[in-house]
Tab-separated table of C-alpha atoms in Angstrom:
chain	number	residue	atom	x	y	z
A	1	MET	CA	-74.114	34.425	13.315
A	2	LYS	CA	-70.754	36.084	13.711
A	3	LYS	CA	-71.307	37.113	17.470
A	4	SER	CA	-71.927	33.177	18.296
A	5	LYS	CA	-68.761	32.486	16.547
A	6	PHE	CA	-66.727	34.828	18.822
A	7	ILE	CA	-68.501	33.361	22.185
A	8	PHE	CA	-67.627	29.873	20.738
A	9	LEU	CA	-63.927	31.127	21.130
A	10	THR	CA	-64.290	32.811	24.258
A	11	TYR	CA	-63.895	29.594	26.601
A	12	PRO	CA	-60.675	28.413	24.785
A	13	LEU	CA	-59.119	31.686	24.692
A	14	ALA	CA	-59.558	32.308	28.485
A	15	ALA	CA	-58.502	29.021	29.773
A	16	VAL	CA	-55.353	29.233	27.801
A	17	PHE	CA	-55.024	32.711	29.180
A	18	ALA	CA	-55.513	31.445	32.949
A	19	ALA	CA	-52.923	28.255	32.018
A	20	LEU	CA	-50.468	30.647	31.172
A	21	ILE	CA	-50.547	33.116	34.277
A	22	LEU	CA	-50.600	29.756	36.378
A	23	MET	CA	-47.447	28.603	34.716
A	24	ALA	CA	-45.471	32.390	34.778
A	25	PHE	CA	-46.345	31.752	38.654
A	26	ALA	CA	-45.427	28.302	38.892
A	27	GLY	CA	-42.534	28.492	36.835
A	28	SER	CA	-40.938	31.690	39.056
A	29	GLN	CA	-40.911	29.509	42.316
A	30	ASP	CA	-38.893	26.502	41.956
A	31	LYS	CA	-35.754	28.229	40.294
A	32	LYS	CA	-32.212	26.416	41.312
A	33	CYS	CA	-29.113	27.835	41.034
A	34	GLY	CA	-26.786	26.829	38.510
A	35	PRO	CA	-24.420	23.515	38.906
A	36	GLU	CA	-20.769	24.552	40.578
A	37	TRP	CA	-18.599	26.596	38.365
A	38	ASP	CA	-16.059	25.116	36.660
A	39	VAL	CA	-13.260	27.557	36.798
A	40	PRO	CA	-9.659	27.139	35.049
A	41	ALA	CA	-6.807	27.108	37.278
A	42	LYS	CA	-5.282	30.343	35.832
A	43	TYR	CA	-8.348	32.375	37.558
A	44	LYS	CA	-8.133	30.203	40.876
A	45	THR	CA	-4.872	31.326	41.576
A	46	MET	CA	-4.886	35.014	40.222
A	47	LYS	CA	-3.954	37.681	42.639
A	48	ASN	CA	-5.938	40.921	43.103
A	49	PRO	CA	-3.293	43.835	42.947
A	50	HIS	CA	-6.024	45.996	44.053
A	51	ALA	CA	-7.448	44.399	47.324
A	52	ASP	CA	-7.816	46.590	50.169
A	53	ASP	CA	-7.300	49.751	47.856
A	54	ALA	CA	-10.047	51.881	49.560
A	55	SER	CA	-9.487	54.368	46.810
A	56	LEU	CA	-11.826	52.328	44.365
A	57	GLU	CA	-14.616	51.924	46.685
A	58	ARG	CA	-17.432	54.864	44.826
A	59	VAL	CA	-15.676	53.082	41.581
A	60	GLY	CA	-16.812	49.665	42.406
A	61	LYS	CA	-20.197	50.964	43.714
A	62	MET	CA	-20.930	53.065	40.621
A	63	LEU	CA	-19.865	50.195	38.435
A	64	TYR	CA	-22.441	48.035	40.257
A	65	SER	CA	-25.216	49.755	39.974
A	66	LYS	CA	-24.674	50.468	36.466
A	67	HIS	CA	-23.838	46.560	35.361
A	68	CYS	CA	-25.210	44.238	37.898
A	69	LYS	CA	-28.033	45.626	40.348
A	70	SER	CA	-30.751	44.973	37.693
A	71	CYS	CA	-30.574	41.044	38.295
A	72	HIS	CA	-28.386	40.699	41.264
A	73	GLY	CA	-30.356	43.421	43.448
A	74	ALA	CA	-29.388	46.344	45.265
A	75	ILE	CA	-27.393	44.440	48.346
A	76	GLY	CA	-26.615	41.302	46.321
A	77	LEU	CA	-29.238	39.139	47.224
A	78	GLY	CA	-30.207	37.968	43.575
A	79	ASP	CA	-33.542	39.657	43.484
A	80	GLY	CA	-32.883	42.804	41.066
A	81	SER	CA	-35.959	43.688	39.058
A	82	LYS	CA	-34.915	41.122	36.079
A	83	ALA	CA	-34.274	38.335	37.989
A	84	ALA	CA	-37.942	36.738	37.593
A	85	SER	CA	-37.290	36.741	34.218
A	86	LEU	CA	-33.975	34.486	34.277
A	87	GLY	CA	-34.182	30.663	34.062
A	88	VAL	CA	-31.465	30.158	36.940
A	89	ALA	CA	-31.374	31.451	40.484
A	90	MET	CA	-28.327	33.540	41.847
A	91	HIS	CA	-26.410	32.840	44.712
A	92	SER	CA	-26.628	35.602	47.286
A	93	PHE	CA	-23.321	37.745	47.706
A	94	ALA	CA	-24.025	37.880	51.298
A	95	GLU	CA	-23.542	34.137	51.943
A	96	ASP	CA	-20.566	32.751	53.373
A	97	LYS	CA	-20.254	30.007	50.834
A	98	PHE	CA	-20.215	32.655	48.051
A	99	GLN	CA	-17.787	34.766	49.931
A	100	ALA	CA	-15.417	31.940	50.507
A	101	GLN	CA	-14.243	31.778	47.007
A	102	SER	CA	-11.247	33.599	46.083
A	103	ASP	CA	-11.107	36.839	44.480
A	104	GLY	CA	-9.631	35.257	41.117
A	105	VAL	CA	-12.962	32.968	41.177
A	106	ILE	CA	-15.659	35.732	41.761
A	107	TYR	CA	-13.660	37.506	39.223
A	108	TYR	CA	-13.837	34.577	36.517
A	109	GLN	CA	-17.459	34.457	37.098
A	110	SER	CA	-18.185	38.264	37.262
A	111	PHE	CA	-16.440	39.055	33.978
A	112	ILE	CA	-16.470	36.046	31.920
A	113	GLY	CA	-19.758	34.687	33.003
A	114	ARG	CA	-21.487	31.588	31.692
A	115	ASP	CA	-24.954	31.506	29.886
A	116	GLU	CA	-27.543	33.688	31.602
A	117	MET	CA	-24.789	35.648	33.518
A	118	PRO	CA	-23.304	37.779	30.719
A	119	ASN	CA	-19.881	38.203	29.843
A	120	PHE	CA	-18.362	41.918	30.661
A	121	GLU	CA	-15.146	41.702	29.490
A	122	LYS	CA	-16.288	44.297	26.523
A	123	LYS	CA	-17.898	46.704	28.984
A	124	ILE	CA	-15.562	46.816	31.610
A	125	ILE	CA	-12.359	46.911	30.138
A	126	ASP	CA	-10.061	48.460	32.694
A	127	ASP	CA	-8.309	45.494	34.634
A	128	GLU	CA	-8.582	48.168	37.875
A	129	ASP	CA	-12.121	48.605	37.699
A	130	ARG	CA	-12.700	44.849	37.574
A	131	TRP	CA	-10.774	44.552	40.860
A	132	ALA	CA	-13.019	47.494	42.165
A	133	LEU	CA	-16.153	45.452	41.406
A	134	VAL	CA	-15.224	42.847	43.154
A	135	ASN	CA	-13.659	44.513	46.060
A	136	TYR	CA	-17.436	45.595	46.240
A	137	LEU	CA	-18.683	42.472	45.916
A	138	ARG	CA	-16.662	41.721	49.379
A	139	THR	CA	-18.512	44.463	51.007
A	140	LEU	CA	-21.569	42.837	50.430
A	141	LYS	CA	-21.091	40.315	53.021
A	142	LYS	CA	-23.303	39.776	55.994
B	1	MET	CA	-11.809	75.321	3.336
B	2	LYS	CA	-11.153	71.765	2.430
B	3	LYS	CA	-7.391	72.638	2.600
B	4	TYR	CA	-7.563	73.870	6.062
B	5	ILE	CA	-9.810	70.641	7.317
B	6	LEU	CA	-7.080	68.815	6.080
B	7	LEU	CA	-4.165	70.611	7.575
B	8	LEU	CA	-5.781	70.968	10.632
B	9	LEU	CA	-6.437	66.952	10.302
B	10	THR	CA	-3.091	66.142	9.645
B	11	THR	CA	-1.212	68.178	12.337
B	12	THR	CA	-3.186	67.188	14.918
B	13	PHE	CA	-2.987	63.586	13.666
B	14	SER	CA	0.872	63.487	14.008
B	15	PHE	CA	0.257	65.200	17.667
B	16	VAL	CA	-1.665	62.010	18.474
B	17	LEU	CA	0.739	59.463	17.440
B	18	PHE	CA	3.604	60.995	19.296
B	19	GLY	CA	1.336	62.092	22.496
B	20	GLN	CA	0.057	58.629	22.891
B	21	ASP	CA	2.654	56.301	22.854
B	22	VAL	CA	4.451	57.728	25.668
B	23	GLU	CA	1.593	58.365	28.083
B	24	LYS	CA	-0.595	55.428	27.672
B	25	GLU	CA	1.124	53.154	30.014
B	26	VAL	CA	1.460	55.760	32.804
B	27	ASP	CA	-1.520	57.742	33.084
B	28	LYS	CA	-4.875	56.102	32.118
B	29	PRO	CA	-8.146	58.094	30.994
B	30	VAL	CA	-10.484	59.115	33.287
B	31	ARG	CA	-13.565	56.864	33.973
B	32	SER	CA	-16.598	57.722	31.864
B	33	PRO	CA	-16.974	61.540	31.783
B	34	PHE	CA	-20.091	60.975	30.363
B	35	GLU	CA	-22.646	58.121	30.593
B	36	SER	CA	-23.145	58.111	26.477
B	37	GLY	CA	-22.019	59.730	23.134
B	38	TYR	CA	-24.925	62.004	23.107
B	39	LEU	CA	-26.046	65.190	25.674
B	40	ILE	CA	-29.719	65.536	24.593
B	41	ASP	CA	-29.055	66.711	20.896
B	42	ASN	CA	-25.265	67.509	21.052
B	43	GLN	CA	-22.308	64.824	21.164
B	44	THR	CA	-19.955	64.246	24.145
B	45	THR	CA	-16.527	63.484	23.829
B	46	VAL	CA	-17.403	59.868	24.910
B	47	ILE	CA	-16.771	57.045	22.408
B	48	PRO	CA	-18.102	53.433	23.715
B	49	VAL	CA	-15.618	50.460	23.224
B	50	GLU	CA	-14.040	49.314	20.006
B	51	GLY	CA	-16.558	47.156	18.030
B	52	THR	CA	-19.773	48.429	19.790
B	53	LEU	CA	-22.511	49.279	17.500
B	54	GLU	CA	-24.845	51.700	19.089
B	55	PHE	CA	-28.644	52.399	17.894
B	56	ALA	CA	-29.998	55.864	18.683
B	57	ILE	CA	-33.749	57.301	19.244
B	58	GLN	CA	-34.407	60.869	19.536
B	59	HIS	CA	-37.702	62.225	19.697
B	60	LYS	CA	-38.803	65.487	20.534
B	61	PHE	CA	-42.789	66.414	20.672
B	62	GLY	CA	-44.419	69.911	19.567
B	63	THR	CA	-43.815	72.707	21.830
B	64	MET	CA	-45.685	72.741	24.985
B	65	ASP	CA	-47.351	76.603	24.611
B	66	ASN	CA	-50.964	74.903	23.964
B	67	GLY	CA	-50.672	73.502	27.459
B	68	PHE	CA	-53.319	70.812	27.912
B	69	SER	CA	-55.014	71.013	24.957
B	70	ASP	CA	-52.708	69.189	22.955
B	71	LEU	CA	-50.842	67.435	26.193
B	72	PHE	CA	-48.331	69.706	26.375
B	73	GLY	CA	-46.998	68.590	22.559
B	74	ILE	CA	-47.725	65.143	22.717
B	75	TYR	CA	-50.852	65.339	20.715
B	76	SER	CA	-49.100	68.289	18.277
B	77	PRO	CA	-48.047	67.358	14.984
B	78	GLY	CA	-45.058	69.515	15.216
B	79	ALA	CA	-42.998	66.308	16.108
B	80	ASN	CA	-39.221	65.515	14.904
B	81	ILE	CA	-37.757	61.862	14.704
B	82	ARG	CA	-34.658	60.703	14.180
B	83	LEU	CA	-33.256	57.082	14.212
B	84	GLY	CA	-29.559	56.634	14.088
B	85	LEU	CA	-27.131	53.717	13.993
B	86	ASN	CA	-23.336	54.101	14.782
B	87	TYR	CA	-20.520	52.010	14.940
B	88	VAL	CA	-16.890	51.997	16.178
B	89	PRO	CA	-14.582	50.421	14.028
B	90	ILE	CA	-11.590	51.534	15.912
B	91	HIS	CA	-10.724	52.676	19.249
B	92	ASN	CA	-12.065	56.579	19.461
B	93	LEU	CA	-13.416	56.745	16.527
B	94	GLN	CA	-17.137	56.500	15.380
B	95	ILE	CA	-18.947	56.487	12.164
B	96	GLY	CA	-22.899	56.589	12.184
B	97	VAL	CA	-26.003	57.203	9.700
B	98	GLY	CA	-29.228	58.401	10.555
B	99	ALA	CA	-32.540	59.557	9.444
B	100	THR	CA	-34.559	62.449	10.592
B	101	LYS	CA	-38.105	63.254	9.875
B	102	LYS	CA	-37.718	66.913	9.548
B	103	ASN	CA	-36.519	67.699	5.955
B	104	MET	CA	-36.724	64.107	5.339
B	105	TYR	CA	-32.667	64.324	6.314
B	106	THR	CA	-30.408	61.500	5.865
B	107	ASP	CA	-27.122	61.767	7.658
B	108	LEU	CA	-23.560	60.293	7.583
B	109	SER	CA	-21.612	61.524	10.843
B	110	ALA	CA	-17.864	60.651	12.287
B	111	LYS	CA	-16.506	61.619	15.612
B	112	TRP	CA	-13.190	61.133	16.290
B	113	THR	CA	-11.762	61.437	20.106
B	114	ILE	CA	-8.508	62.871	19.475
B	115	PHE	CA	-7.511	63.068	23.330
B	116	GLU	CA	-8.954	61.320	26.548
B	117	GLN	CA	-8.737	63.472	29.706
B	118	THR	CA	-6.226	61.601	31.846
B	119	ARG	CA	-6.461	60.987	35.825
B	120	GLU	CA	-3.154	62.635	36.278
B	121	ASN	CA	-3.861	65.251	34.467
B	122	THR	CA	-0.890	64.771	31.594
B	123	ILE	CA	-3.889	65.514	29.374
B	124	PRO	CA	-6.435	68.032	31.281
B	125	VAL	CA	-9.026	67.838	28.635
B	126	ALA	CA	-10.578	65.441	26.272
B	127	VAL	CA	-10.448	66.885	22.754
B	128	ALA	CA	-13.054	65.503	19.975
B	129	LEU	CA	-14.202	66.307	16.794
B	130	TYR	CA	-17.628	65.556	15.056
B	131	GLY	CA	-18.498	66.303	11.407
B	132	SER	CA	-22.247	65.536	9.977
B	133	MET	CA	-23.403	65.719	6.298
B	134	ALA	CA	-26.878	65.529	5.753
B	135	ILE	CA	-29.268	65.360	2.509
B	136	ASP	CA	-32.576	67.142	2.035
B	137	GLY	CA	-34.517	64.429	0.851
B	138	ARG	CA	-37.785	66.012	0.247
B	139	ASN	CA	-39.245	66.113	-3.088
B	140	LYS	CA	-38.584	68.113	-5.586
B	141	SER	CA	-41.428	69.838	-5.765
B	142	VAL	CA	-41.130	71.287	-1.940
B	143	PHE	CA	-38.402	73.520	-3.002
B	144	GLY	CA	-40.568	74.906	-6.271
B	145	SER	CA	-38.788	77.492	-7.888
B	146	GLU	CA	-36.633	78.281	-4.597
B	147	LYS	CA	-33.245	78.392	-6.280
B	148	VAL	CA	-32.622	81.662	-7.771
B	149	VAL	CA	-29.257	82.170	-9.429
B	150	ASP	CA	-28.232	85.802	-9.119
B	151	SER	CA	-25.832	86.004	-12.117
B	152	LYS	CA	-25.629	89.853	-12.475
B	153	GLY	CA	-28.356	90.023	-15.194
B	154	PRO	CA	-31.912	89.192	-14.560
B	155	ALA	CA	-32.419	86.576	-11.996
B	156	GLU	CA	-32.785	82.641	-13.267
B	157	GLU	CA	-34.478	80.290	-11.704
B	158	GLU	CA	-32.852	76.749	-11.863
B	159	ASP	CA	-33.823	73.030	-10.622
B	160	VAL	CA	-32.557	71.832	-7.319
B	161	ALA	CA	-29.690	69.407	-8.022
B	162	PHE	CA	-28.654	66.889	-5.513
B	163	ASN	CA	-25.505	69.160	-4.391
B	164	ASP	CA	-27.977	72.006	-2.900
B	165	ARG	CA	-29.405	69.067	-0.843
B	166	LEU	CA	-26.683	68.850	1.551
B	167	ALA	CA	-25.463	70.431	4.427
B	168	TYR	CA	-22.757	70.084	6.653
B	169	PHE	CA	-21.662	70.700	10.107
B	170	SER	CA	-18.310	70.475	11.919
B	171	GLN	CA	-17.113	70.889	15.491
B	172	LEU	CA	-14.679	70.708	17.976
B	173	ILE	CA	-15.136	69.787	21.018
B	174	VAL	CA	-13.195	70.021	24.550
B	175	GLY	CA	-14.476	68.737	27.830
B	176	ARG	CA	-13.292	68.154	31.244
B	177	LYS	CA	-14.403	66.038	34.068
B	178	PHE	CA	-13.828	67.955	36.793
B	179	THR	CA	-14.983	65.844	39.685
B	180	HIS	CA	-16.768	62.516	39.684
B	181	TRP	CA	-20.408	64.327	39.446
B	182	LEU	CA	-19.598	67.310	37.431
B	183	SER	CA	-18.367	67.198	33.751
B	184	LEU	CA	-18.303	70.345	31.226
B	185	GLN	CA	-18.128	70.829	27.312
B	186	ALA	CA	-17.365	73.702	25.431
B	187	ALA	CA	-17.130	73.610	21.567
B	188	VAL	CA	-17.154	75.710	18.401
B	189	SER	CA	-19.053	74.989	15.361
B	190	PHE	CA	-19.439	75.734	11.963
B	191	THR	CA	-22.329	74.903	9.925
B	192	HIS	CA	-22.885	75.168	5.950
B	193	TYR	CA	-26.002	74.862	3.935
B	194	ASN	CA	-25.307	74.283	0.130
B	195	MET	CA	-28.296	75.959	-0.477
B	196	VAL	CA	-30.848	78.233	1.964
B	197	GLY	CA	-33.570	80.325	1.288
B	198	TRP	CA	-32.946	83.976	-0.003
B	199	ASP	CA	-32.889	85.613	3.572
B	200	TYR	CA	-30.786	83.193	5.089
B	201	ASN	CA	-27.159	82.644	5.458
B	202	HIS	CA	-25.357	79.731	3.920
B	203	ASP	CA	-22.550	79.803	6.914
B	204	MET	CA	-23.264	79.936	10.412
B	205	VAL	CA	-20.556	79.831	13.416
B	206	GLY	CA	-21.926	78.443	16.843
B	207	LEU	CA	-20.534	78.056	20.113
B	208	HIS	CA	-21.637	75.332	22.550
B	209	LEU	CA	-21.758	74.958	26.353
B	210	ASN	CA	-23.343	71.549	27.816
B	211	GLY	CA	-22.797	69.319	31.128
B	212	ARG	CA	-23.833	67.380	33.458
B	213	VAL	CA	-24.272	66.824	37.091
B	214	LYS	CA	-24.379	63.112	38.492
B	215	PHE	CA	-26.601	63.132	41.428
B	216	SER	CA	-26.747	58.915	41.867
B	217	PRO	CA	-25.014	56.098	40.227
B	218	GLN	CA	-27.021	55.811	37.471
B	219	GLY	CA	-28.862	59.352	37.180
B	220	SER	CA	-27.715	62.835	35.786
B	221	PHE	CA	-28.958	66.281	35.188
B	222	MET	CA	-27.699	67.488	32.312
B	223	PHE	CA	-28.001	70.610	30.341
B	224	ASN	CA	-26.935	72.066	27.000
B	225	TYR	CA	-26.959	75.486	25.117
B	226	ASP	CA	-25.897	76.200	21.622
B	227	HIS	CA	-25.523	79.809	20.595
B	228	PRO	CA	-25.489	80.693	17.163
B	229	LEU	CA	-23.415	83.501	16.370
B	230	LYS	CA	-24.469	86.666	14.595
B	231	ILE	CA	-21.358	87.842	12.351
B	232	LYS	CA	-21.530	90.358	10.355
B	233	ASN	CA	-18.401	89.952	8.649
B	234	ILE	CA	-19.857	86.515	7.163
B	235	SER	CA	-23.337	87.593	6.796
B	236	GLU	CA	-24.548	87.828	3.253
B	237	GLN	CA	-27.757	89.503	4.675
B	238	SER	CA	-28.206	93.198	5.679
B	239	ASN	CA	-31.157	92.203	7.359
B	240	TRP	CA	-31.436	89.738	10.517
B	241	ASN	CA	-34.500	88.365	10.576
B	242	THR	CA	-33.772	84.871	9.759
B	243	HIS	CA	-30.939	84.478	12.703
B	244	PRO	CA	-31.940	81.537	14.340
B	245	GLU	CA	-32.383	81.279	18.416
B	246	PRO	CA	-30.137	79.589	20.472
B	247	ASN	CA	-31.001	76.195	21.289
B	248	VAL	CA	-31.201	75.952	25.302
B	249	SER	CA	-32.201	72.428	26.781
B	250	CYS	CA	-31.980	70.797	30.320
B	251	GLY	CA	-33.260	67.214	31.526
B	252	VAL	CA	-32.193	63.925	33.454
B	253	GLU	CA	-30.360	61.003	32.331
B	254	PHE	CA	-30.659	57.410	33.558
B	255	SER	CA	-28.160	54.883	32.442
B	256	THR	CA	-27.685	51.138	32.414
B	257	SER	CA	-25.112	49.042	31.035
B	258	THR	CA	-26.503	49.016	27.713
B	259	HIS	CA	-28.840	51.887	27.516
B	260	ALA	CA	-28.746	55.806	27.940
B	261	PHE	CA	-32.183	57.178	28.660
B	262	GLN	CA	-32.214	60.996	28.346
B	263	ILE	CA	-35.798	63.005	28.669
B	264	TYR	CA	-35.587	66.619	28.771
B	265	VAL	CA	-37.063	70.106	27.469
B	266	GLY	CA	-35.459	72.143	25.176
B	267	SER	CA	-36.307	74.692	22.472
B	268	ALA	CA	-34.921	73.438	18.809
B	269	ASP	CA	-37.713	71.644	16.812
B	270	GLY	CA	-34.374	69.899	14.420
B	271	ILE	CA	-32.649	67.050	15.992
B	272	ILE	CA	-29.148	67.367	13.562
B	273	PRO	CA	-27.051	69.903	14.627
B	274	GLN	CA	-26.879	71.518	11.493
B	275	ASP	CA	-30.524	72.226	11.341
B	276	ILE	CA	-30.395	72.945	14.997
B	277	MET	CA	-27.843	76.185	14.048
B	278	MET	CA	-29.334	77.193	10.869
B	279	TYR	CA	-33.029	77.015	11.518
B	280	ASN	CA	-33.953	77.102	15.186
B	281	GLN	CA	-36.858	79.630	15.395
B	282	ASN	CA	-38.170	78.648	18.881
B	283	ASP	CA	-37.557	81.109	21.844
B	284	TRP	CA	-37.070	79.461	25.094
B	285	LEU	CA	-38.366	82.278	26.941
B	286	ASP	CA	-41.257	82.692	24.415
B	287	ASN	CA	-42.978	79.401	24.423
B	288	GLY	CA	-40.691	77.810	22.396
B	289	LEU	CA	-40.001	74.621	24.625
B	290	ALA	CA	-40.833	70.975	23.988
B	291	ILE	CA	-40.625	67.569	25.539
B	292	GLY	CA	-37.986	65.343	24.186
B	293	MET	CA	-36.272	62.197	24.493
B	294	THR	CA	-32.817	60.717	23.873
B	295	ILE	CA	-32.353	57.001	24.031
B	296	THR	CA	-29.572	54.962	23.182
B	297	ARG	CA	-28.962	50.892	23.357
B	298	LEU	CA	-25.563	49.111	22.681
B	299	TRP	CA	-24.264	46.317	21.679
B	300	ASN	CA	-20.465	44.683	21.413
B	301	PHE	CA	-19.253	42.439	19.271
């Protein structure tokens, strides 16, 4: 008796499982980037006081691997190990469209963030470190 | 003892009040001398930013001396674990609680980073004070009639009181980040157990040396050495059979934005520092090494 009950459940369970796997694959394919960023004017015109400061190169690189690489990927293509589990796609930092934005806009996107892009104000506190990271994103240009 | 600590605290505190205001604007603290407040089973001078809650998992397996038969200590019954929560209420001050399997310790701790090393060497080293109080929470029956009061007459046996369960550890840590890949720390510590077995000392003075060598943006090698000093003048014993062995360990650390993951081999089976300094009998040169892990997770509020 007990055995037959179990067999009776096998097919529905297998079907549900298969459906779940299919959905997971289907879902990951047609992911889109979020809408345009609505950046406050204050940030748009923000000046980068550390632009071209070569002494900050290593700092930017270190911070990028520690805080950003897991989602944005080693060279910023948006293909980090956590990317698959996110609902929205990331722009590649290599794209011209991304690089065309001002330093202040990138600063806003990087440290204030929105939705799945986390806020980093409490993690990267020093302003100099933040600009070092913005400078590093510039080096990821194609 | 209390008076001295108070004196030390008040003098250093007034120093800080004067020192910081002047320098802060000019010379910033060096960037992360360590990636975490933990270094294997010791503390670093690093305290996360104000408002951070830290969850720590520290685990040590049994010693590896039985090799494959107990999978290098993983199947061994000698394992120990501590779960801890730390919070940073104000800049450079951290308070914490923890629970440890060995001796059912519950611990309360505080760490205060008095100075951070600065980039232009205005302050060449980081200095931190760490204190921990642990309560041995085992059932009364474990102690049995261990407590014997020597009252210059016939020895009397007494019940174990709450006070007897307490053990203290205090440490002064001095650290320096020498280059972007090398940071070293030296420390002195004082351990006190309110009650110990008849053949132990209540007090132990220790020296500590540890550090990290960074090999990639997220990875470092780390090592630690804790040495309990044999000081005849403060010993209550004429024989030294119970003198603890040094705690020697080394391992690697990988860190991300919110985690530090450290895996190591080390000799002490204790996790809280007072236990390590008082009771470690594992000799690292004589089959005393075990695998361990320290994992931390941070949340910012």
